[in-house]
Short mmCIF file of C-alpha atoms in Angstrom, two decimals:
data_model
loop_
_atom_site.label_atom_id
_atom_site.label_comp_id
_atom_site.label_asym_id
_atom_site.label_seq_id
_atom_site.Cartn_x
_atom_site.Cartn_y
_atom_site.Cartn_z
CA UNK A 155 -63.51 125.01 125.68
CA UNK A 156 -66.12 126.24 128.23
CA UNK A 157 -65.70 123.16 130.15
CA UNK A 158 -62.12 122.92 129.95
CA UNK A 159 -61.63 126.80 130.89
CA UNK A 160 -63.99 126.28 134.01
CA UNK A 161 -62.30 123.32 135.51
CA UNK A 162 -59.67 125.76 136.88
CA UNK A 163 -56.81 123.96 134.49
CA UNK A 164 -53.88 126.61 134.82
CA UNK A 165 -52.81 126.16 130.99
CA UNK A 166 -55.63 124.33 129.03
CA UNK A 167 -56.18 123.22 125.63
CA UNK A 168 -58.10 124.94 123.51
CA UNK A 169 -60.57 124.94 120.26
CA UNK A 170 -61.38 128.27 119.70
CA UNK A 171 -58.39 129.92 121.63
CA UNK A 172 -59.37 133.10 120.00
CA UNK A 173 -62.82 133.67 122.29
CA UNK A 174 -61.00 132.55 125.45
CA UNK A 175 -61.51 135.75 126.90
CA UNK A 176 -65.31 135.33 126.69
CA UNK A 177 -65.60 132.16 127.75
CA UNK A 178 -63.31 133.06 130.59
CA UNK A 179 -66.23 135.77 131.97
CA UNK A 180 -68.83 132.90 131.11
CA UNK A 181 -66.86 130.08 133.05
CA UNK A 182 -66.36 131.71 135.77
CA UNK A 183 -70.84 131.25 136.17
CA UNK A 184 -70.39 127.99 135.12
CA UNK A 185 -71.12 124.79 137.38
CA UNK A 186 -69.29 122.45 136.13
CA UNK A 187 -71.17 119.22 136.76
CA UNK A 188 -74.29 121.32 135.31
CA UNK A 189 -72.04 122.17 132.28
CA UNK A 190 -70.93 117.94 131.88
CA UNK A 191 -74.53 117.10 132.02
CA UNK A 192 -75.87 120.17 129.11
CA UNK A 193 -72.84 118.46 127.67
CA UNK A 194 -74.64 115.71 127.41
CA UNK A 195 -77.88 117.12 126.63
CA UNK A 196 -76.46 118.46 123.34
CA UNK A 197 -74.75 115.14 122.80
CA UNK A 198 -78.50 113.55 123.44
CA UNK A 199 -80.41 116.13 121.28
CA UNK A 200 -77.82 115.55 118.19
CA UNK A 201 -78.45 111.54 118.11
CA UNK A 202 -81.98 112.47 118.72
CA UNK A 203 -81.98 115.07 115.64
CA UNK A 204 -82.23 112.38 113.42
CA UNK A 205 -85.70 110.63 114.75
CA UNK A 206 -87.21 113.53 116.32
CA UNK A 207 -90.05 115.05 114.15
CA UNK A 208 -90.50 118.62 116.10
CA UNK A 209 -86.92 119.94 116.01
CA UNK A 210 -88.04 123.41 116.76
CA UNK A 211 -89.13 121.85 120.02
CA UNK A 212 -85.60 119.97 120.86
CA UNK A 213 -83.77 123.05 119.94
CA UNK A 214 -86.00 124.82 122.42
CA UNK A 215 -85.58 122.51 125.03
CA UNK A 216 -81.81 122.73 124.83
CA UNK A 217 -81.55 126.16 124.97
CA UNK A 218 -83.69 126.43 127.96
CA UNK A 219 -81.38 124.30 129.91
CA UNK A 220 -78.85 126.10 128.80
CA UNK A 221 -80.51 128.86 130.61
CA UNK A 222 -80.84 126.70 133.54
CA UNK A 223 -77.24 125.94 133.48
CA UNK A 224 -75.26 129.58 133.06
CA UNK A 225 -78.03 131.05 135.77
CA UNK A 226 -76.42 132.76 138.42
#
């Protein structure tokens, strides 16, 4: 929805159309190439999940970038 919302769609689709307000005020801070690519980061971590044997660490690392990514 974050995505979608900062793409500048006039009318899009959404999930959780209930917290579009929110995400509104967040994707307006949004880059969205950096947002497509923590897209994928998430996508990465989730396959990675499985084999990864320090998940506190991959959680950690995501979140970071997602830091990196909603920085002003």
């Amino acid at each position: 929805d974050l995505l979608r919302l900062a793409s500048g769609h006039p009318a899009p689709r959404l999930i959780n159309a209930d917290k579009s307000d929110s995400l509104s005020t967040l994707a307006v801070r949004l880059d969205l190439a950096a947002g497509h690519r923590f897209l994928q980061t998430v996508w990465d971590a989730s396959a990675a999940d499985i084999a990864n044997l320090n998940l506190l660490l991959l959680y950690e690392s995501v979140l970071v970038e997602w830091a990196r990514v909603v920085r002003v």
